[in-house]
mmCIF file of C-alpha atoms in Angstrom:
data_model
loop_
_atom_site.group_PDB
_atom_site.id
_atom_site.type_symbol
_atom_site.label_atom_id
_atom_site.label_comp_id
_atom_site.label_asym_id
_atom_site.label_seq_id
_atom_site.Cartn_x
_atom_site.Cartn_y
_atom_site.Cartn_z
ATOM 1 C CA MET A 142 0.176 0.075 -0.306
ATOM 2 C CA THR A 143 1.356 3.276 -1.241
ATOM 3 C CA MET A 144 0.278 6.727 0.673
ATOM 4 C CA THR A 145 0.364 9.659 -1.435
ATOM 5 C CA LEU A 146 0.272 12.935 0.656
ATOM 6 C CA ALA A 147 -1.835 16.009 -1.006
ATOM 7 C CA ARG A 148 0.219 19.001 -1.389
ATOM 8 C CA LYS A 149 -0.783 22.659 -0.595
ATOM 9 C CA PRO A 150 -1.430 24.044 -3.650
ATOM 10 C CA ARG A 151 1.571 26.954 -4.704
ATOM 11 C CA VAL A 152 0.458 30.242 -4.215
ATOM 12 C CA ILE A 153 1.528 32.321 -7.241
ATOM 13 C CA ARG A 154 1.756 36.176 -6.312
ATOM 14 C CA PRO A 155 2.208 38.980 -9.011
ATOM 15 C CA ALA A 156 5.082 40.115 -10.474
ATOM 16 C CA ARG A 157 5.606 43.664 -8.786
ATOM 17 C CA SER A 158 6.386 46.502 -11.178
ATOM 18 C CA ASP A 159 9.037 47.956 -9.145
ATOM 19 C CA TRP A 160 12.166 48.801 -11.143
ATOM 20 C CA SER A 161 15.380 50.922 -10.936
ATOM 21 C CA LEU A 162 18.199 51.165 -13.481
ATOM 22 C CA THR A 163 21.576 52.192 -12.836
ATOM 23 C CA LEU A 164 22.712 54.532 -15.616
ATOM 24 C CA THR A 165 26.071 56.455 -16.671
ATOM 25 C CA ILE A 166 26.291 59.449 -17.621
ATOM 26 C CA ASN A 167 29.392 61.036 -18.609
ATOM 27 C CA GLY A 168 31.233 58.989 -15.712
ATOM 28 C CA VAL A 169 28.513 59.717 -13.168
ATOM 29 C CA GLY A 170 26.197 57.034 -11.665
ATOM 30 C CA TYR A 171 22.274 57.879 -11.846
ATOM 31 C CA VAL A 172 19.864 55.625 -10.504
ATOM 32 C CA VAL A 173 16.945 55.523 -12.666
ATOM 33 C CA GLN A 174 13.158 54.836 -11.418
ATOM 34 C CA PRO A 175 10.155 55.554 -13.270
ATOM 35 C CA LEU A 176 7.133 58.029 -11.782
ATOM 36 C CA PRO A 177 3.711 58.266 -11.922
ATOM 37 C CA CYS A 178 2.628 59.842 -15.039
ATOM 38 C CA ARG A 179 -0.210 61.526 -13.530
ATOM 39 C CA ASP A 180 1.997 63.727 -11.385
ATOM 40 C CA PHE A 181 3.139 65.209 -14.368
ATOM 41 C CA GLY A 182 0.409 64.871 -16.761
ATOM 42 C CA ALA A 183 3.095 62.988 -18.934
ATOM 43 C CA GLN A 184 3.080 60.142 -21.087
ATOM 44 C CA LYS A 185 6.197 58.723 -19.298
ATOM 45 C CA ALA A 186 8.077 59.970 -16.175
ATOM 46 C CA PHE A 187 11.651 59.217 -15.095
ATOM 47 C CA ARG A 188 13.498 60.174 -11.439
ATOM 48 C CA LEU A 189 17.373 60.377 -11.821
ATOM 49 C CA ALA A 190 19.058 60.362 -8.718
ATOM 50 C CA LYS A 191 22.774 61.065 -9.018
ATOM 51 C CA GLN A 192 24.910 59.011 -6.726
ATOM 52 C CA ALA A 193 27.485 61.438 -6.271
ATOM 53 C CA ALA A 194 28.490 63.465 -2.896
ATOM 54 C CA ASP A 195 25.592 66.016 -4.047
ATOM 55 C CA GLY A 196 22.641 63.566 -4.719
ATOM 56 C CA ALA A 197 20.626 65.819 -6.981
ATOM 57 C CA ILE A 198 17.725 64.618 -8.446
ATOM 58 C CA TYR A 199 16.310 65.486 -12.028
ATOM 59 C CA ASP A 200 12.707 64.419 -13.332
ATOM 60 C CA VAL A 201 12.513 63.463 -17.092
ATOM 61 C CA CYS A 202 8.807 63.442 -18.782
ATOM 62 C CA GLU A 203 7.811 63.123 -21.971
ATOM 63 C CA HIS A 204 4.505 64.895 -23.232
ATOM 64 C CA ASP A 205 2.705 65.071 -26.495
ATOM 65 C CA PHE A 206 5.602 68.295 -26.996
ATOM 66 C CA GLY A 207 8.361 66.352 -26.356
ATOM 67 C CA ALA A 208 11.080 65.380 -23.294
ATOM 68 C CA GLU A 209 11.514 68.008 -20.511
ATOM 69 C CA CYS A 210 13.724 67.868 -17.430
ATOM 70 C CA ASP A 211 14.481 70.245 -14.479
ATOM 71 C CA CYS A 212 17.722 70.133 -14.481
ATOM 72 C CA PRO A 213 19.217 73.564 -14.736
ATOM 73 C CA ASP A 214 21.008 72.902 -18.059
ATOM 74 C CA PHE A 215 17.630 71.842 -19.585
ATOM 75 C CA GLU A 216 15.861 74.938 -18.005
ATOM 76 C CA PHE A 217 18.056 77.599 -18.517
ATOM 77 C CA HIS A 218 19.938 76.207 -22.199
ATOM 78 C CA ARG A 219 18.069 74.010 -23.951
ATOM 79 C CA LYS A 220 14.118 74.280 -23.312
ATOM 80 C CA GLY A 221 12.354 75.125 -26.907
ATOM 81 C CA ILE A 222 15.593 75.924 -28.444
ATOM 82 C CA ASP A 223 17.859 72.456 -28.509
ATOM 83 C CA PRO A 224 15.513 69.413 -29.374
ATOM 84 C CA ALA A 225 17.894 66.499 -28.421
ATOM 85 C CA GLY A 226 17.867 67.920 -24.896
ATOM 86 C CA CYS A 227 19.950 67.859 -22.335
ATOM 87 C CA LYS A 228 22.411 65.033 -21.532
ATOM 88 C CA HIS A 229 19.936 63.265 -18.881
ATOM 89 C CA ILE A 230 17.082 63.319 -21.756
ATOM 90 C CA GLN A 231 19.313 62.014 -24.018
ATOM 91 C CA ALA A 232 20.984 59.210 -21.895
ATOM 92 C CA VAL A 233 17.243 57.873 -21.278
ATOM 93 C CA ARG A 234 16.285 58.492 -24.634
ATOM 94 C CA ALA A 235 19.639 56.074 -25.716
ATOM 95 C CA CYS A 236 18.249 53.323 -23.300
ATOM 96 C CA GLY A 237 15.167 53.222 -24.869
ATOM 97 C CA LEU A 238 13.034 54.571 -22.027
ATOM 98 C CA LEU A 239 11.729 57.565 -23.906
ATOM 99 C CA GLY A 240 10.810 58.244 -27.640
ATOM 100 C CA GLY A 241 13.278 59.306 -30.259
#
């Protein structure tokens, strides 16, 4: 006589959608995390947190009219002038997170 033990069904939890990416821009590391688009009225939004001592944080968003960043370079030198954007926008685009 063989006895078989009944197993409990395995509980499969849904995958979490939290993620982060480390991106190097000109030798400086940034941790990239997705942001809720509704907070920015954007199609896509990402936060780049600098890993250097100053720990600067920049938000990059993609809207219908293009991408924006809140870094000083974009705000004072590129906004409405340079369609390529700042180095943060260019790096996020190069990773495929924003449209070209």
